[in-house]
Amino acid sequence: LLTVALAALLFPNRAQSQWALLDARADTIVRHGLDATYNLRYQQADSIFNSMIKLYPEHPAGYFLLALVDWWRIVPNIDVDSKVDRYSESFNKRIDRTLEICEKRLDKNPIDIVGLFFKGSALGYRARLNVSKSFSPTTIAAITDGKEAYDIILQCQRMAPSNSDVLLGSGLYNYMAAYIPEQYPWAKSFISFLGPGDRQLGIQMLRISGKRAAYANVEARYSLMEILSNFEKDYPAGLEVAKELYAQYPFNPVFHKYLAKNYYMTSDFTNADSAWTEILRRVKRRTSGYEITLARQGLYYLGDIRLRQGKLDDARRFFEEAAKQSGRIGEDETSWIVQATLKLGNVYDALGDRKKAIAQYEDVLDMEEYSGSYSKAKGFLATPYR
């Protein structure tokens, strides 16, 4: 969780109003390209942004947007190192090219706002990718990139204080700079150089950016949805944002996942069942971006819904398949395997097969602990699930 929070703290302003400084033709290209990107039509997005580079070879927008396409190749696979590595090389090359173009502009004019915006964005995205790889030597580089990116954001905000696109980066900073010290007091000295934050101010900035930003509105709502769902645990509010994003981009698996998850977390099990079932269909059809990591989540949630409904044989099959799919990814004892194993014990208890239930709970105690799994398993060993 800290890694995710730190990554969010390092996010820069991701989409820049400076695209509007180009002519109407460029604005149209950007909007079409972003639509393709968020619907994960990767080849179409690459083609669109390459055409922009041909028209504006000395502007960093096209190169940065190509890196954004790679980023959205990475996002659906962010938990699988092999797939992150697969797209990282192209992503880093595009980021490097963006920075090169920005530096040329800044050498000529140190306050060139286009160069500043895109330099900050490129550094921030590079930081986010590096910190997503967990704590390692790349984390130090990520913190350095993130600090420089944030300083640039502040400079851009002073230059364009009414710009709603800039509020994305400021909102993320204010929220995470307050959230991390609250949750992890030991981290205060670690991030003190970034300055104080304000959670509610950060949320309000993201809401404003989500409504008013010319280009960053989707990224702002995406960030807001993550914060509301993962950190604030305000699932009804997270659901409303997820509905908006999924309606706008119905083939984005990340937005689809948050829609399904927040339906479940708000106890709307009918819609949760429908949404997770559709996600599994798309995984089976190999729809772009719908990876096996989504399958194991969907199987787990569908199993839990069946358990709640008393459809025990169906629940057992879903939980068994959830654990199986986690194994196919090649990971050891993920939280999904642990949770599915615990739930299988619940199913066997409900079926009256105490011996098999005990075996599942004991298996949980032999695995890594996730979210109090040990205490839950011990509780069920002492008192059968009802």
XYZ file of C-alpha atoms in Angstrom:
386
model
C 0.000 0.000 0.000
C 2.864 2.353 0.822
C 4.424 1.663 -2.557
C 1.132 2.548 -4.280
C 0.716 5.648 -2.146
C 4.282 6.798 -2.779
C 3.792 6.221 -6.486
C 0.708 8.414 -6.446
C 2.590 11.064 -4.500
C 5.126 11.204 -7.292
C 2.577 11.605 -10.062
C 3.009 14.787 -12.061
C 0.457 16.705 -14.009
C -0.299 14.091 -16.681
C -2.182 15.928 -19.422
C -1.308 19.433 -20.353
C -3.328 22.442 -21.416
C -0.378 23.519 -23.556
C -1.675 21.295 -26.316
C -4.232 24.051 -26.796
C -1.360 26.367 -27.792
C -1.218 24.376 -31.005
C -3.721 24.907 -33.758
C -7.181 23.369 -33.953
C -5.881 20.491 -36.048
C -3.470 19.449 -33.277
C -6.215 19.722 -30.667
C -8.402 17.361 -32.678
C -5.533 14.900 -33.101
C -4.889 14.862 -29.347
C -8.521 14.256 -28.449
C -8.875 11.393 -30.941
C -5.616 9.910 -29.752
C -6.621 10.088 -26.098
C -9.940 8.413 -26.849
C -8.072 5.573 -28.537
C -5.596 5.377 -25.647
C -8.235 5.135 -22.915
C -10.143 2.497 -24.869
C -6.821 0.625 -25.244
C -6.800 0.765 -29.025
C -3.031 0.849 -28.907
C -2.129 0.637 -32.584
C -4.638 3.341 -33.475
C -3.312 5.608 -30.724
C 0.298 5.046 -31.822
C -0.641 5.918 -35.393
C -2.465 9.090 -34.348
C 0.356 10.400 -32.175
C 3.013 9.515 -34.763
C 1.069 11.672 -37.226
C 1.217 14.477 -34.692
C 5.004 14.140 -34.467
C 5.249 14.500 -38.252
C 3.245 17.718 -38.061
C 5.033 19.098 -34.978
C 8.468 17.427 -34.759
C 9.889 20.033 -32.369
C 6.996 19.836 -29.900
C 7.202 17.283 -27.039
C 3.463 16.489 -26.989
C 3.556 13.715 -29.583
C 6.462 11.914 -27.956
C 4.942 12.195 -24.497
C 1.594 10.905 -25.735
C 3.300 7.882 -27.297
C 4.778 7.180 -23.852
C 1.271 7.522 -22.416
C 0.093 4.795 -24.795
C 2.844 2.519 -23.469
C 1.838 3.416 -19.928
C -1.678 2.186 -20.635
C -0.156 -0.997 -22.029
C 1.505 -1.393 -18.644
C -1.372 -0.419 -16.317
C -3.561 -3.533 -16.846
C -0.471 -5.661 -16.108
C 1.010 -3.586 -13.281
C 1.058 -6.578 -10.890
C 2.948 -8.853 -13.295
C 6.652 -7.962 -13.492
C 7.299 -9.840 -16.733
C 4.623 -7.859 -18.576
C 5.683 -4.555 -17.043
C 9.226 -5.215 -18.250
C 7.921 -6.107 -21.703
C 6.712 -2.556 -22.371
C 9.142 -0.611 -20.179
C 11.877 -0.358 -22.813
C 9.626 1.369 -25.341
C 8.104 3.548 -22.616
C 11.526 4.731 -21.400
C 12.740 5.484 -24.918
C 9.688 7.648 -25.547
C 10.117 9.414 -22.208
C 13.792 10.057 -22.981
C 12.867 11.542 -26.341
C 10.271 13.775 -24.675
C 12.867 15.041 -22.210
C 15.344 15.664 -25.030
C 12.852 17.852 -26.899
C 11.918 19.682 -23.688
C 15.552 20.436 -22.839
C 16.134 21.899 -26.298
C 13.209 24.266 -25.772
C 14.317 25.163 -22.241
C 17.868 25.841 -23.387
C 16.437 28.528 -25.656
C 13.918 29.782 -23.096
C 14.143 28.610 -19.435
C 10.518 29.585 -18.801
C 9.090 27.925 -21.919
C 5.859 26.608 -20.442
C 5.494 23.820 -22.995
C 8.934 22.511 -22.151
C 8.255 22.798 -18.424
C 4.903 21.030 -18.535
C 6.086 18.101 -20.566
C 9.371 17.777 -18.715
C 7.457 17.553 -15.439
C 5.065 15.014 -16.915
C 7.831 12.863 -18.370
C 9.828 12.829 -15.134
C 6.741 12.008 -13.117
C 5.707 9.121 -15.313
C 9.221 7.704 -15.200
C 9.114 8.002 -11.418
C 5.781 6.242 -11.265
C 7.005 3.315 -13.323
C 10.184 2.929 -11.283
C 8.432 3.066 -7.929
C 5.844 0.526 -9.115
C 8.667 -2.029 -9.251
C 8.786 -1.982 -5.412
C 11.632 -0.681 -3.292
C 14.915 -1.088 -5.121
C 17.697 1.134 -6.504
C 15.110 2.449 -8.967
C 13.084 3.817 -6.048
C 15.801 6.355 -5.251
C 15.781 7.502 -8.875
C 11.991 7.686 -8.715
C 12.056 9.945 -5.661
C 14.595 12.223 -7.335
C 12.513 12.389 -10.521
C 9.353 12.932 -8.515
C 10.782 15.831 -6.517
C 12.010 17.561 -9.670
C 8.677 16.921 -11.380
C 6.749 18.436 -8.472
C 8.957 21.530 -8.402
C 8.200 22.000 -12.089
C 4.467 21.598 -11.417
C 4.625 24.352 -8.806
C 6.398 26.612 -11.279
C 3.755 25.893 -13.921
C 0.978 26.512 -11.401
C 2.437 29.923 -10.600
C 2.542 30.673 -14.318
C -1.011 29.429 -14.942
C -2.874 29.556 -11.578
C -6.347 29.178 -13.092
C -5.449 26.182 -15.227
C -7.610 23.199 -14.257
C -5.250 20.740 -15.941
C -2.517 21.782 -13.498
C -4.842 20.945 -10.596
C -4.401 17.236 -11.310
C -0.789 17.202 -10.133
C -1.474 19.595 -7.260
C -4.446 17.553 -6.120
C -2.490 14.319 -6.081
C 0.334 15.970 -4.189
C -1.908 17.515 -1.532
C -3.761 14.271 -0.910
C -0.787 11.921 -0.753
C 1.512 14.281 1.147
C -1.111 14.230 3.920
C -2.189 10.599 3.594
C 1.203 8.901 3.871
C 2.288 10.510 7.168
C -1.157 9.797 8.665
C -0.997 6.130 7.769
C 2.744 5.649 8.250
C 4.161 8.012 10.905
C 7.627 6.522 10.408
C 7.588 7.847 6.822
C 7.314 11.516 7.889
C 11.039 12.159 7.814
C 11.374 10.182 4.589
C 9.025 12.507 2.665
C 9.397 15.698 4.703
C 11.267 17.380 1.835
C 8.045 17.294 -0.195
C 6.214 19.568 2.244
C 2.761 19.397 3.895
C -0.457 18.315 2.241
C -4.229 18.407 2.732
C -6.380 15.366 1.918
C -9.676 17.169 1.450
C -8.081 19.964 -0.565
C -6.464 17.337 -2.773
C -9.796 15.624 -3.385
C -11.450 18.930 -4.241
C -8.665 19.797 -6.683
C -9.115 16.454 -8.417
C -12.872 16.961 -8.619
C -12.395 20.380 -10.206
C -9.794 19.056 -12.647
C -12.069 16.139 -13.495
C -14.871 18.526 -14.414
C -13.038 21.462 -15.979
C -9.662 20.348 -17.322
C -9.332 20.448 -21.081
C -7.179 17.320 -21.340
C -6.522 16.003 -17.829
C -10.167 15.422 -16.938
C -10.013 11.652 -17.467
C -6.731 11.252 -15.599
C -8.076 13.402 -12.747
C -11.211 11.292 -12.428
C -9.166 8.110 -12.667
C -6.944 9.303 -9.801
C -9.985 10.449 -7.821
C -11.627 7.033 -8.298
C -8.501 5.263 -7.023
C -8.270 7.502 -3.966
C -11.952 7.208 -3.078
C -11.986 3.431 -3.570
C -8.589 2.392 -2.196
C -7.708 4.988 0.428
C -10.857 6.784 1.545
C -12.995 3.627 1.345
C -15.831 5.846 0.122
C -17.241 3.204 -2.184
C -20.496 4.996 -3.142
C -18.508 8.030 -4.299
C -15.963 5.802 -6.022
C -18.797 4.007 -7.792
C -20.191 7.242 -9.211
C -16.827 8.159 -10.736
C -16.386 4.602 -12.054
C -19.793 4.785 -13.736
C -18.785 7.992 -15.503
C -15.464 6.655 -16.718
C -16.822 3.288 -17.843
C -19.691 4.951 -19.703
C -17.168 7.126 -21.535
C -14.630 4.338 -22.153
C -16.476 0.997 -22.070
C -13.444 -1.018 -23.203
C -11.052 0.187 -20.526
C -10.488 -2.788 -18.180
C -9.257 -0.634 -15.294
C -12.423 1.477 -15.276
C -14.474 -1.706 -15.730
C -12.741 -3.332 -12.747
C -13.448 -0.395 -10.444
C -17.073 -0.377 -11.564
C -17.427 -4.071 -10.663
C -15.473 -3.720 -7.414
C -17.475 -0.736 -6.177
C -20.764 -2.415 -7.025
C -19.618 -5.273 -4.815
C -18.383 -3.002 -2.019
C -21.723 -1.147 -1.955
C -23.540 -4.514 -1.676
C -25.124 -4.174 -5.112
C -24.437 -7.834 -5.797
C -26.735 -8.061 -8.813
C -24.796 -5.441 -10.757
C -21.487 -6.696 -9.354
C -22.276 -10.194 -10.625
C -23.138 -8.831 -14.064
C -20.033 -6.638 -14.286
C -17.570 -9.331 -13.138
C -19.203 -11.903 -15.428
C -18.707 -9.572 -18.397
C -15.088 -8.988 -17.388
C -14.508 -12.762 -17.386
C -16.085 -13.015 -20.858
C -13.698 -10.385 -22.168
C -10.720 -12.124 -20.586
C -11.781 -15.360 -22.269
C -12.155 -13.557 -25.604
C -8.719 -11.949 -25.085
C -10.130 -8.470 -25.415
C -7.302 -5.927 -25.350
C -6.199 -5.178 -21.795
C -8.371 -7.809 -20.141
C -5.607 -9.885 -18.582
C -5.585 -13.007 -16.427
C -5.024 -10.853 -13.338
C -8.584 -9.605 -13.825
C -9.829 -13.171 -14.190
C -8.627 -14.228 -10.749
C -10.247 -11.171 -9.174
C -13.508 -11.770 -10.973
C -13.547 -15.436 -10.024
C -12.985 -14.563 -6.382
C -15.760 -11.971 -6.257
C -18.206 -14.205 -8.124
C -17.374 -17.004 -5.704
C -18.103 -14.774 -2.738
C -21.398 -13.647 -4.250
C -22.396 -17.306 -4.764
C -21.407 -18.097 -1.172
C -23.627 -15.282 0.067
C -26.460 -16.628 -2.076
C -26.016 -20.155 -0.688
C -25.003 -21.542 -4.090
C -22.228 -23.546 -2.516
C -21.158 -25.819 -5.379
C -20.840 -22.810 -7.692
C -18.925 -20.903 -5.012
C -16.496 -23.796 -4.562
C -15.781 -23.955 -8.297
C -15.179 -20.201 -8.511
C -12.770 -20.154 -5.551
C -10.856 -23.172 -6.828
C -10.497 -21.556 -10.247
C -9.411 -18.238 -8.671
C -6.537 -19.995 -6.911
C -5.687 -21.895 -10.103
C -5.531 -18.731 -12.210
C -3.254 -17.076 -9.652
C -0.923 -20.049 -9.995
C -0.908 -19.655 -13.788
C 0.404 -16.116 -13.404
C 3.464 -17.616 -11.754
C 3.207 -15.846 -8.418
C 3.584 -17.457 -4.994
C 0.873 -17.099 -2.393
C -0.705 -13.880 -3.567
C -3.462 -12.305 -1.528
C -5.953 -13.769 -3.994
C -4.758 -17.338 -3.358
C -4.879 -16.788 0.403
C -8.351 -15.272 0.307
C -9.692 -17.926 -2.049
C -8.286 -20.697 0.183
C -9.908 -19.135 3.250
C -13.227 -18.843 1.434
C -12.996 -22.470 0.302
C -12.850 -23.373 3.970
C -16.033 -21.365 4.479
C -17.704 -23.235 1.634
C -16.777 -26.629 3.041
C -18.047 -25.579 6.478
C -21.328 -24.512 4.889
C -21.480 -27.871 3.090
C -20.971 -29.665 6.394
C -17.561 -31.083 5.447
C -15.603 -29.956 8.499
C -12.541 -32.073 7.687
C -11.974 -30.344 4.334
C -12.726 -26.966 5.878
C -10.035 -27.485 8.535
C -7.551 -28.470 5.829
C -8.176 -25.187 4.007
C -7.753 -23.088 7.153
C -4.530 -24.883 7.999
C -3.283 -24.210 4.461
C -3.909 -20.504 5.054
C -1.696 -20.634 8.156
C 1.096 -22.096 6.027
C 0.898 -19.169 3.573
C 1.969 -15.563 3.892
C -0.425 -13.436 5.900
C -2.694 -10.949 4.132
C -5.263 -8.676 5.750
C -5.555 -10.627 8.974
C -5.806 -13.995 7.252
C -4.102 -15.797 10.156
C -6.531 -14.529 12.773
C -9.482 -15.297 10.506
C -8.266 -18.849 9.848
C -7.644 -19.452 13.553
C -11.112 -18.124 14.301
C -12.703 -20.555 11.843
C -10.603 -23.420 13.228
C -12.058 -22.665 16.641
C -15.600 -21.944 15.446
C -16.927 -23.262 12.103
C -18.162 -20.743 9.537
C -21.911 -20.273 9.490
